[in-house]
């Protein structure tokens, strides 16, 4: 079997942990598997490098940022190959530009366009374990790029798709995909399986256990993903076409997510005439900034406010662009609030059940939590709230919608 294994930052945090994962890799080799390993940087390293750049310049040149932050993964890929060789398991690291993981040129959030698999296949044929640093690629002109935070997941799935691997294993610090982040909701339940569609929704709403683009790719190329802990032998969660747990007809809400990585920006008192929203959101999309929740207030005296959320990483840049745009369109100013959280309930059962929204709002109201913005789709409902209430909101919604571990055990 050909397997791509990805190890996240906590799984490669020091030499002892790298040695532990090397043992697992050797055991796969010993049973005859061909193994490609994708590694993240040691935990905290990408943040450390980003902080260094930002301590010099609040808006550091993004090409240079990518050269800088891609080094974290270069370090762990080489170290893992060295450790594997010391265990007499032949291994070679191949960097993103050597594989030729080709991306577009959107520095810090580049998208993979093609993956050349020849070099990897040649080394596998020589009996080696191939170690590829996650998160990094190269554009057509040879510039180093990175794939956005959490991007090593996407590297792993892209390699699995290109190599037609049998399985893509994502090793992390929790036992699998849960009904809510197990680190903030101790009653969360680990799922056996989950469908690509529900995982897409969970990932896009803050379940950072998988980067959303890795799930998009897995769905497109039908790559089965097994999310597991690197600190034990628990079976993990299989992400595949037909996830079963979450889509059972009896289950209305299948998960609660929480995202505190967004900031809320309000453009104040915009002249209320056609074309204003287009100007605002074109300015953001030109800068490759993804916008999430959008709310437009009812206009007063021919003026209106538009509020939206963007990823925290883009917040300062978005704010600067909005200040320029506000001046151009004659709006009165821009307000930014970084202390927000978006809490969401997800589930395909929502489509056919009445009263889900009212229940969510009542649960939040009972806890005295004010809702600042709301957004819905057929299978999710999100509320923007003050970040200090994030954890409380997740826990109470998880209980209110019957997702707690004890409830499930009682029902079975
Ligand atoms: P890695 O460094 O291995 O890539 P991440 O920190 O990116 O790990 O992702 C794992 C984390 O995702 C977990 O520690 C957990 O706190 C968080 N998480 C959020 N939502 C969920 C969820 N629904 N199921 C599992 N983990 C979740
Ligand atoms: N090291 C990168 C990050 O911290 C990529 C990853 O770990 O997936 O975002
Ligand atoms: Mg991650």
GROMACS .gro file of C-alpha atoms and ligand atoms in nm:
model
  449
    1UNK     CA    1   0.000   0.000   0.000
    2UNK     CA    2   0.116   0.355  -0.072
    3UNK     CA    3   0.046   0.585   0.218
    4UNK     CA    4   0.106   0.956   0.269
    5UNK     CA    5   0.146   1.044   0.638
    6UNK     CA    6   0.139   1.401   0.760
    7UNK     CA    7   0.267   1.496   1.104
    8UNK     CA    8   0.160   1.829   1.253
    9UNK     CA    9   0.364   2.072   1.462
   10UNK     CA   10   0.307   1.908   1.801
   11UNK     CA   11   0.408   1.569   1.657
   12UNK     CA   12   0.751   1.704   1.553
   13UNK     CA   13   0.795   1.951   1.841
   14UNK     CA   14   1.134   1.811   1.952
   15UNK     CA   15   1.382   1.535   1.870
   16UNK     CA   16   1.214   1.289   2.104
   17UNK     CA   17   0.881   1.332   1.926
   18UNK     CA   18   1.051   1.310   1.587
   19UNK     CA   19   1.210   0.984   1.701
   20UNK     CA   20   0.867   0.853   1.805
   21UNK     CA   21   0.711   0.923   1.468
   22UNK     CA   22   1.016   0.774   1.297
   23UNK     CA   23   0.941   0.448   1.483
   24UNK     CA   24   0.590   0.447   1.343
   25UNK     CA   25   0.720   0.513   0.991
   26UNK     CA   26   0.970   0.227   1.025
   27UNK     CA   27   0.688  -0.007   1.132
   28UNK     CA   28   0.495   0.080   0.813
   29UNK     CA   29   0.807   0.015   0.602
   30UNK     CA   30   0.861  -0.317   0.777
   31UNK     CA   31   0.516  -0.436   0.679
   32UNK     CA   32   0.598  -0.347   0.318
   33UNK     CA   33   0.424  -0.013   0.267
   34UNK     CA   34   0.563   0.262   0.049
   35UNK     CA   35   0.566   0.575   0.266
   36UNK     CA   36   0.573   0.944   0.183
   37UNK     CA   37   0.587   1.170   0.490
   38UNK     CA   38   0.483   1.534   0.503
   39UNK     CA   39   0.599   1.732   0.806
   40UNK     CA   40   0.499   2.064   0.960
   41UNK     CA   41   0.739   2.298   1.134
   42UNK     CA   42   0.799   2.239   1.507
   43UNK     CA   43   0.501   2.379   1.697
   44UNK     CA   44   0.529   2.753   1.752
   45UNK     CA   45   0.804   2.794   1.492
   46UNK     CA   46   0.591   2.950   1.216
   47UNK     CA   47   0.453   3.203   1.467
   48UNK     CA   48   0.803   3.279   1.593
   49UNK     CA   49   0.928   3.349   1.241
   50UNK     CA   50   0.624   3.562   1.155
   51UNK     CA   51   0.672   3.765   1.473
   52UNK     CA   52   1.035   3.828   1.384
   53UNK     CA   53   0.933   3.972   1.047
   54UNK     CA   54   0.650   4.177   1.198
   55UNK     CA   55   0.876   4.319   1.466
   56UNK     CA   56   1.064   4.491   1.186
   57UNK     CA   57   0.771   4.591   0.967
   58UNK     CA   58   0.396   4.562   1.035
   59UNK     CA   59   0.346   4.478   0.668
   60UNK     CA   60   0.661   4.284   0.574
   61UNK     CA   61   0.719   4.205   0.208
   62UNK     CA   62   0.517   3.890   0.146
   63UNK     CA   63   0.765   3.729  -0.089
   64UNK     CA   64   1.029   3.749   0.183
   65UNK     CA   65   0.782   3.630   0.446
   66UNK     CA   66   0.736   3.312   0.246
   67UNK     CA   67   1.110   3.259   0.214
   68UNK     CA   68   1.130   3.301   0.591
   69UNK     CA   69   0.837   3.092   0.713
   70UNK     CA   70   0.898   2.803   0.474
   71UNK     CA   71   1.222   2.732   0.663
   72UNK     CA   72   1.040   2.578   0.961
   73UNK     CA   73   0.934   2.280   0.751
   74UNK     CA   74   1.276   2.252   0.586
   75UNK     CA   75   1.429   2.197   0.931
   76UNK     CA   76   1.189   1.919   1.036
   77UNK     CA   77   1.204   1.741   0.700
   78UNK     CA   78   1.583   1.716   0.716
   79UNK     CA   79   1.582   1.617   1.084
   80UNK     CA   80   1.330   1.341   1.025
   81UNK     CA   81   1.535   1.203   0.733
   82UNK     CA   82   1.847   1.208   0.955
   83UNK     CA   83   1.664   1.029   1.238
   84UNK     CA   84   1.522   0.766   0.998
   85UNK     CA   85   1.867   0.699   0.853
   86UNK     CA   86   2.009   0.664   1.205
   87UNK     CA   87   1.750   0.386   1.251
   88UNK     CA   88   1.880   0.223   0.933
   89UNK     CA   89   1.567   0.317   0.741
   90UNK     CA   90   1.677   0.475   0.414
   91UNK     CA   91   1.513   0.814   0.369
   92UNK     CA   92   1.553   1.132   0.168
   93UNK     CA   93   1.402   1.477   0.210
   94UNK     CA   94   1.282   1.653  -0.105
   95UNK     CA   95   1.191   2.021  -0.067
   96UNK     CA   96   0.880   2.176  -0.226
   97UNK     CA   97   1.074   2.338  -0.510
   98UNK     CA   98   1.267   2.014  -0.574
   99UNK     CA   99   0.949   1.804  -0.597
  100UNK     CA  100   0.806   2.090  -0.793
  101UNK     CA  101   0.489   2.155  -0.602
  102UNK     CA  102   0.381   2.434  -0.833
  103UNK     CA  103   0.157   2.708  -0.697
  104UNK     CA  104   0.024   3.043  -0.809
  105UNK     CA  105   0.211   3.352  -0.686
  106UNK     CA  106  -0.028   3.461  -0.409
  107UNK     CA  107   0.239   3.476  -0.139
  108UNK     CA  108   0.137   3.350   0.209
  109UNK     CA  109  -0.178   3.188   0.070
  110UNK     CA  110  -0.073   3.030  -0.257
  111UNK     CA  111  -0.281   2.760  -0.424
  112UNK     CA  112  -0.131   2.444  -0.566
  113UNK     CA  113  -0.174   2.415  -0.942
  114UNK     CA  114   0.027   2.099  -1.014
  115UNK     CA  115   0.242   1.847  -0.834
  116UNK     CA  116   0.514   1.667  -1.029
  117UNK     CA  117   0.542   1.319  -0.882
  118UNK     CA  118   0.837   1.176  -1.080
  119UNK     CA  119   1.114   1.249  -0.827
  120UNK     CA  120   0.914   1.109  -0.537
  121UNK     CA  121   0.819   0.796  -0.730
  122UNK     CA  122   1.183   0.740  -0.832
  123UNK     CA  123   1.299   0.756  -0.468
  124UNK     CA  124   1.016   0.529  -0.354
  125UNK     CA  125   1.124   0.281  -0.623
  126UNK     CA  126   1.472   0.290  -0.470
  127UNK     CA  127   1.314   0.174  -0.144
  128UNK     CA  128   1.339   0.506   0.037
  129UNK     CA  129   1.098   0.685   0.266
  130UNK     CA  130   1.042   1.025   0.107
  131UNK     CA  131   1.005   1.320   0.344
  132UNK     CA  132   0.848   1.636   0.201
  133UNK     CA  133   0.814   1.960   0.397
  134UNK     CA  134   0.452   2.070   0.414
  135UNK     CA  135   0.319   2.422   0.357
  136UNK     CA  136   0.569   2.522   0.085
  137UNK     CA  137   0.565   2.534  -0.293
  138UNK     CA  138   0.721   2.724  -0.577
  139UNK     CA  139   0.561   2.946  -0.840
  140UNK     CA  140   0.626   2.927  -1.216
  141UNK     CA  141   0.907   3.181  -1.181
  142UNK     CA  142   1.084   2.983  -0.909
  143UNK     CA  143   0.978   3.198  -0.612
  144UNK     CA  144   0.915   3.015  -0.286
  145UNK     CA  145   0.550   3.031  -0.176
  146UNK     CA  146   0.350   2.907   0.124
  147UNK     CA  147  -0.003   2.772   0.134
  148UNK     CA  148  -0.165   2.956   0.425
  149UNK     CA  149  -0.175   2.856   0.792
  150UNK     CA  150  -0.234   2.487   0.839
  151UNK     CA  151  -0.122   2.430   0.480
  152UNK     CA  152   0.075   2.112   0.545
  153UNK     CA  153  -0.255   1.922   0.542
  154UNK     CA  154  -0.307   2.045   0.186
  155UNK     CA  155   0.044   1.942   0.083
  156UNK     CA  156  -0.027   1.591   0.213
  157UNK     CA  157  -0.358   1.553   0.031
  158UNK     CA  158  -0.215   1.703  -0.290
  159UNK     CA  159   0.071   1.451  -0.282
  160UNK     CA  160  -0.169   1.167  -0.206
  161UNK     CA  161  -0.382   1.269  -0.505
  162UNK     CA  162  -0.084   1.308  -0.740
  163UNK     CA  163   0.069   0.975  -0.633
  164UNK     CA  164  -0.270   0.800  -0.627
  165UNK     CA  165  -0.197   0.689  -0.271
  166UNK     CA  166  -0.429   0.442  -0.103
  167UNK     CA  167  -0.460   0.654   0.210
  168UNK     CA  168  -0.363   0.993   0.349
  169UNK     CA  169  -0.306   0.981   0.725
  170UNK     CA  170  -0.308   1.309   0.915
  171UNK     CA  171  -0.136   1.268   1.252
  172UNK     CA  172  -0.219   1.534   1.507
  173UNK     CA  173  -0.254   1.597   1.882
  174UNK     CA  174  -0.615   1.478   1.920
  175UNK     CA  175  -0.772   1.136   1.854
  176UNK     CA  176  -0.963   1.240   1.540
  177UNK     CA  177  -1.244   1.469   1.432
  178UNK     CA  178  -1.480   1.548   1.720
  179UNK     CA  179  -1.832   1.694   1.748
  180UNK     CA  180  -1.660   2.007   1.889
  181UNK     CA  181  -1.301   2.105   1.961
  182UNK     CA  182  -1.209   1.857   2.238
  183UNK     CA  183  -0.975   2.114   2.387
  184UNK     CA  184  -1.262   2.348   2.470
  185UNK     CA  185  -1.551   2.103   2.509
  186UNK     CA  186  -1.461   1.800   2.715
  187UNK     CA  187  -1.790   1.628   2.636
  188UNK     CA  188  -1.711   1.625   2.262
  189UNK     CA  189  -1.737   1.289   2.090
  190UNK     CA  190  -1.478   1.146   1.849
  191UNK     CA  191  -1.641   1.040   1.520
  192UNK     CA  192  -1.562   0.714   1.338
  193UNK     CA  193  -1.632   0.865   0.998
  194UNK     CA  194  -1.740   1.196   0.850
  195UNK     CA  195  -1.832   1.288   0.493
  196UNK     CA  196  -1.626   1.531   0.288
  197UNK     CA  197  -1.917   1.775   0.279
  198UNK     CA  198  -1.966   1.791   0.653
  199UNK     CA  199  -1.591   1.807   0.711
  200UNK     CA  200  -1.573   2.095   0.461
  201UNK     CA  201  -1.835   2.281   0.656
  202UNK     CA  202  -1.668   2.208   0.993
  203UNK     CA  203  -1.326   2.311   0.861
  204UNK     CA  204  -1.454   2.631   0.706
  205UNK     CA  205  -1.619   2.722   1.036
  206UNK     CA  206  -1.313   2.682   1.254
  207UNK     CA  207  -1.241   2.311   1.311
  208UNK     CA  208  -0.876   2.363   1.230
  209UNK     CA  209  -0.795   1.995   1.262
  210UNK     CA  210  -0.790   1.996   0.878
  211UNK     CA  211  -0.717   2.294   0.657
  212UNK     CA  212  -1.027   2.350   0.444
  213UNK     CA  213  -0.837   2.329   0.116
  214UNK     CA  214  -0.709   1.984   0.203
  215UNK     CA  215  -1.069   1.868   0.234
  216UNK     CA  216  -1.165   2.034  -0.095
  217UNK     CA  217  -0.881   1.851  -0.269
  218UNK     CA  218  -0.961   1.521  -0.100
  219UNK     CA  219  -1.321   1.550  -0.216
  220UNK     CA  220  -1.220   1.640  -0.570
  221UNK     CA  221  -0.975   1.351  -0.607
  222UNK     CA  222  -1.156   1.111  -0.375
  223UNK     CA  223  -0.862   1.072  -0.136
  224UNK     CA  224  -0.960   0.900   0.188
  225UNK     CA  225  -0.817   1.086   0.489
  226UNK     CA  226  -0.762   0.922   0.826
  227UNK     CA  227  -0.721   1.178   1.107
  228UNK     CA  228  -0.540   1.018   1.403
  229UNK     CA  229  -0.330   1.097   1.705
  230UNK     CA  230   0.045   1.054   1.677
  231UNK     CA  231   0.059   0.985   2.051
  232UNK     CA  232  -0.117   0.649   2.055
  233UNK     CA  233  -0.293   0.382   1.856
  234UNK     CA  234  -0.655   0.508   1.861
  235UNK     CA  235  -0.823   0.431   1.526
  236UNK     CA  236  -0.908   0.793   1.438
  237UNK     CA  237  -1.171   0.939   1.205
  238UNK     CA  238  -1.206   0.845   0.840
  239UNK     CA  239  -1.301   1.138   0.617
  240UNK     CA  240  -1.455   0.995   0.301
  241UNK     CA  241  -1.744   1.021   0.057
  242UNK     CA  242  -2.007   0.855   0.273
  243UNK     CA  243  -1.942   0.951   0.633
  244UNK     CA  244  -2.198   0.774   0.847
  245UNK     CA  245  -2.206   0.913   1.200
  246UNK     CA  246  -2.291   1.265   1.122
  247UNK     CA  247  -2.551   1.211   0.854
  248UNK     CA  248  -2.779   0.977   1.043
  249UNK     CA  249  -3.133   1.095   0.994
  250UNK     CA  250  -3.196   1.120   1.364
  251UNK     CA  251  -2.906   1.361   1.410
  252UNK     CA  252  -3.010   1.718   1.341
  253UNK     CA  253  -2.696   1.896   1.452
  254UNK     CA  254  -2.373   1.708   1.404
  255UNK     CA  255  -2.114   1.949   1.535
  256UNK     CA  256  -2.044   2.282   1.700
  257UNK     CA  257  -1.750   2.490   1.584
  258UNK     CA  258  -1.580   2.799   1.709
  259UNK     CA  259  -1.350   3.036   1.527
  260UNK     CA  260  -1.165   3.315   1.701
  261UNK     CA  261  -0.938   3.385   1.408
  262UNK     CA  262  -1.163   3.642   1.249
  263UNK     CA  263  -1.191   4.014   1.298
  264UNK     CA  264  -1.496   4.231   1.236
  265UNK     CA  265  -1.464   4.541   1.022
  266UNK     CA  266  -1.738   4.800   0.982
  267UNK     CA  267  -1.732   5.065   0.712
  268UNK     CA  268  -1.947   5.347   0.849
  269UNK     CA  269  -2.200   5.568   0.681
  270UNK     CA  270  -2.146   5.470   0.319
  271UNK     CA  271  -2.358   5.663   0.065
  272UNK     CA  272  -2.653   5.429  -0.005
  273UNK     CA  273  -2.639   5.398  -0.384
  274UNK     CA  274  -2.571   5.119  -0.635
  275UNK     CA  275  -2.212   5.000  -0.672
  276UNK     CA  276  -2.084   5.075  -0.321
  277UNK     CA  277  -2.072   4.714  -0.199
  278UNK     CA  278  -1.907   4.613  -0.527
  279UNK     CA  279  -1.633   4.875  -0.475
  280UNK     CA  280  -1.566   4.761  -0.119
  281UNK     CA  281  -1.553   4.390  -0.187
  282UNK     CA  282  -1.361   4.426  -0.515
  283UNK     CA  283  -1.090   4.616  -0.328
  284UNK     CA  284  -1.066   4.324  -0.083
  285UNK     CA  285  -1.071   4.050  -0.345
  286UNK     CA  286  -0.802   4.231  -0.546
  287UNK     CA  287  -0.585   4.190  -0.236
  288UNK     CA  288  -0.678   3.815  -0.218
  289UNK     CA  289  -0.861   3.873   0.111
  290UNK     CA  290  -1.140   3.627   0.180
  291UNK     CA  291  -1.448   3.780   0.339
  292UNK     CA  292  -1.683   3.577   0.552
  293UNK     CA  293  -1.997   3.707   0.728
  294UNK     CA  294  -2.144   4.019   0.564
  295UNK     CA  295  -2.416   4.235   0.718
  296UNK     CA  296  -2.559   4.554   0.571
  297UNK     CA  297  -2.767   4.773   0.800
  298UNK     CA  298  -3.092   4.938   0.699
  299UNK     CA  299  -2.999   5.279   0.564
  300UNK     CA  300  -3.065   5.596   0.756
  301UNK     CA  301  -3.062   5.931   0.577
  302UNK     CA  302  -2.922   5.774   0.256
  303UNK     CA  303  -2.626   5.630   0.443
  304UNK     CA  304  -2.561   5.274   0.549
  305UNK     CA  305  -2.305   5.066   0.742
  306UNK     CA  306  -2.153   4.746   0.605
  307UNK     CA  307  -1.997   4.500   0.850
  308UNK     CA  308  -1.797   4.194   0.750
  309UNK     CA  309  -1.544   3.955   0.895
  310UNK     CA  310  -1.203   3.855   0.758
  311UNK     CA  311  -0.929   3.627   0.888
  312UNK     CA  312  -0.724   3.790   1.167
  313UNK     CA  313  -0.410   3.747   0.960
  314UNK     CA  314  -0.562   3.978   0.695
  315UNK     CA  315  -0.733   4.217   0.938
  316UNK     CA  316  -0.478   4.498   0.943
  317UNK     CA  317  -0.431   4.487   0.569
  318UNK     CA  318  -0.810   4.480   0.514
  319UNK     CA  319  -0.854   4.774   0.749
  320UNK     CA  320  -0.594   4.978   0.562
  321UNK     CA  321  -0.760   4.899   0.228
  322UNK     CA  322  -1.101   4.990   0.371
  323UNK     CA  323  -0.972   5.324   0.499
  324UNK     CA  324  -0.853   5.408   0.147
  325UNK     CA  325  -1.180   5.283  -0.007
  326UNK     CA  326  -1.393   5.471   0.249
  327UNK     CA  327  -1.221   5.791   0.152
  328UNK     CA  328  -1.275   5.724  -0.220
  329UNK     CA  329  -1.648   5.645  -0.186
  330UNK     CA  330  -1.723   5.915   0.070
  331UNK     CA  331  -1.789   5.687   0.368
  332UNK     CA  332  -1.729   5.822   0.718
  333UNK     CA  333  -1.481   5.579   0.867
  334UNK     CA  334  -1.374   5.227   0.950
  335UNK     CA  335  -1.400   5.041   1.283
  336UNK     CA  336  -1.217   4.718   1.356
  337UNK     CA  337  -1.298   4.472   1.636
  338UNK     CA  338  -1.058   4.182   1.685
  339UNK     CA  339  -1.222   4.046   2.001
  340UNK     CA  340  -1.487   3.839   1.832
  341UNK     CA  341  -1.563   3.471   1.793
  342UNK     CA  342  -1.787   3.298   1.546
  343UNK     CA  343  -1.977   3.005   1.689
  344UNK     CA  344  -2.160   2.775   1.449
  345UNK     CA  345  -2.379   2.469   1.453
  346UNK     CA  346  -2.344   2.232   1.156
  347UNK     CA  347  -2.558   1.947   1.031
  348UNK     CA  348  -2.731   1.830   0.717
  349UNK     CA  349  -3.036   1.744   0.929
  350UNK     CA  350  -3.098   2.117   0.972
  351UNK     CA  351  -3.252   2.145   0.626
  352UNK     CA  352  -3.563   1.956   0.726
  353UNK     CA  353  -3.608   2.069   1.086
  354UNK     CA  354  -3.788   2.380   1.204
  355UNK     CA  355  -3.689   2.570   1.515
  356UNK     CA  356  -3.312   2.519   1.503
  357UNK     CA  357  -3.230   2.889   1.472
  358UNK     CA  358  -3.469   2.992   1.748
  359UNK     CA  359  -3.321   2.724   1.974
  360UNK     CA  360  -2.967   2.844   1.908
  361UNK     CA  361  -3.059   3.208   1.978
  362UNK     CA  362  -3.248   3.115   2.296
  363UNK     CA  363  -2.956   2.910   2.429
  364UNK     CA  364  -2.720   3.203   2.373
  365UNK     CA  365  -2.967   3.451   2.521
  366UNK     CA  366  -3.008   3.241   2.834
  367UNK     CA  367  -2.634   3.272   2.892
  368UNK     CA  368  -2.654   3.650   2.840
  369UNK     CA  369  -2.454   3.632   2.516
  370UNK     CA  370  -2.525   3.910   2.267
  371UNK     CA  371  -2.533   3.817   1.896
  372UNK     CA  372  -2.354   4.072   1.678
  373UNK     CA  373  -2.412   3.916   1.336
  374UNK     CA  374  -2.579   3.605   1.197
  375UNK     CA  375  -2.521   3.404   0.882
  376UNK     CA  376  -2.688   3.085   0.762
  377UNK     CA  377  -2.667   2.823   0.491
  378UNK     CA  378  -2.867   2.506   0.438
  379UNK     CA  379  -2.647   2.309   0.673
  380UNK     CA  380  -2.501   2.565   0.913
  381UNK     CA  381  -2.593   2.857   1.132
  382UNK     CA  382  -2.326   3.097   1.261
  383UNK     CA  383  -2.338   3.378   1.516
  384UNK     CA  384  -2.066   3.636   1.573
  385UNK     CA  385  -2.029   3.705   1.947
  386UNK     CA  386  -1.772   3.862   2.182
  387UNK     CA  387  -1.470   3.630   2.202
  388UNK     CA  388  -1.485   3.603   2.582
  389UNK     CA  389  -1.808   3.400   2.547
  390UNK     CA  390  -1.675   3.162   2.277
  391UNK     CA  391  -1.601   2.862   2.495
  392UNK     CA  392  -1.920   2.897   2.700
  393UNK     CA  393  -2.127   2.920   2.381
  394UNK     CA  394  -1.974   2.602   2.237
  395UNK     CA  395  -2.028   2.404   2.556
  396UNK     CA  396  -2.389   2.510   2.610
  397UNK     CA  397  -2.485   2.458   2.244
  398UNK     CA  398  -2.315   2.115   2.244
  399UNK     CA  399  -2.527   2.014   2.544
  400UNK     CA  400  -2.848   2.180   2.421
  401UNK     CA  401  -2.836   1.997   2.087
  402UNK     CA  402  -2.778   1.659   2.253
  403UNK     CA  403  -2.422   1.605   2.138
  404UNK     CA  404  -2.259   1.536   2.475
  405UNK     CA  405  -2.083   1.203   2.517
  406UNK     CA  406  -2.304   1.078   2.801
  407UNK     CA  407  -2.626   1.149   2.603
  408UNK     CA  408  -2.502   0.944   2.313
  409UNK     CA  409  -2.407   0.651   2.534
  410UNK     CA  410  -2.751   0.659   2.697
  411UNK     CA  411  -2.930   0.660   2.361
  412UNK     CA  412  -2.742   0.359   2.223
  413LIG     P1  413  -0.149   2.010   1.372
  413LIG     O1  414  -0.042   2.094   1.432
  413LIG     O2  415  -0.131   1.863   1.399
  413LIG     O3  416  -0.178   2.041   1.230
  413LIG     P2  417  -0.377   2.168   1.453
  413LIG     O4  418  -0.353   2.245   1.577
  413LIG     O5  419  -0.369   2.238   1.323
  413LIG     O6  420  -0.280   2.041   1.457
  413LIG     O7  421  -0.518   2.093   1.459
  413LIG     C1  422  -0.551   2.013   1.571
  413LIG     C2  423  -0.637   2.091   1.668
  413LIG     O8  424  -0.762   2.118   1.607
  413LIG     C3  425  -0.674   2.018   1.794
  413LIG     O9  426  -0.574   2.029   1.893
  413LIG     C4  427  -0.805   2.082   1.835
  413LIG    O10  428  -0.787   2.177   1.939
  413LIG     C5  429  -0.849   2.158   1.711
  413LIG     N1  430  -0.988   2.128   1.673
  413LIG     C6  431  -1.084   2.223   1.652
  413LIG     N2  432  -1.200   2.167   1.624
  413LIG     C7  433  -1.182   2.033   1.625
  413LIG     C8  434  -1.269   1.920   1.603
  413LIG     N3  435  -1.399   1.935   1.571
  413LIG     N4  436  -1.216   1.796   1.613
  413LIG     C9  437  -1.085   1.780   1.644
  413LIG     N5  438  -0.998   1.882   1.667
  413LIG    C10  439  -1.046   2.008   1.657
  414LIG     N1  440   0.368   2.545   0.987
  414LIG     C1  441   0.252   2.596   0.920
  414LIG     C2  442   0.158   2.660   1.019
  414LIG     O1  443   0.188   2.668   1.137
  414LIG     C3  444   0.182   2.493   0.836
  414LIG     C4  445   0.123   2.377   0.912
  414LIG     O2  446   0.165   2.349   1.024
  414LIG     O3  447   0.035   2.310   0.857
  414LIG     O4  448   0.055   2.711   0.981
  415LIG    MG1  449  -0.290   2.194   1.136
   0.00000   0.00000   0.00000
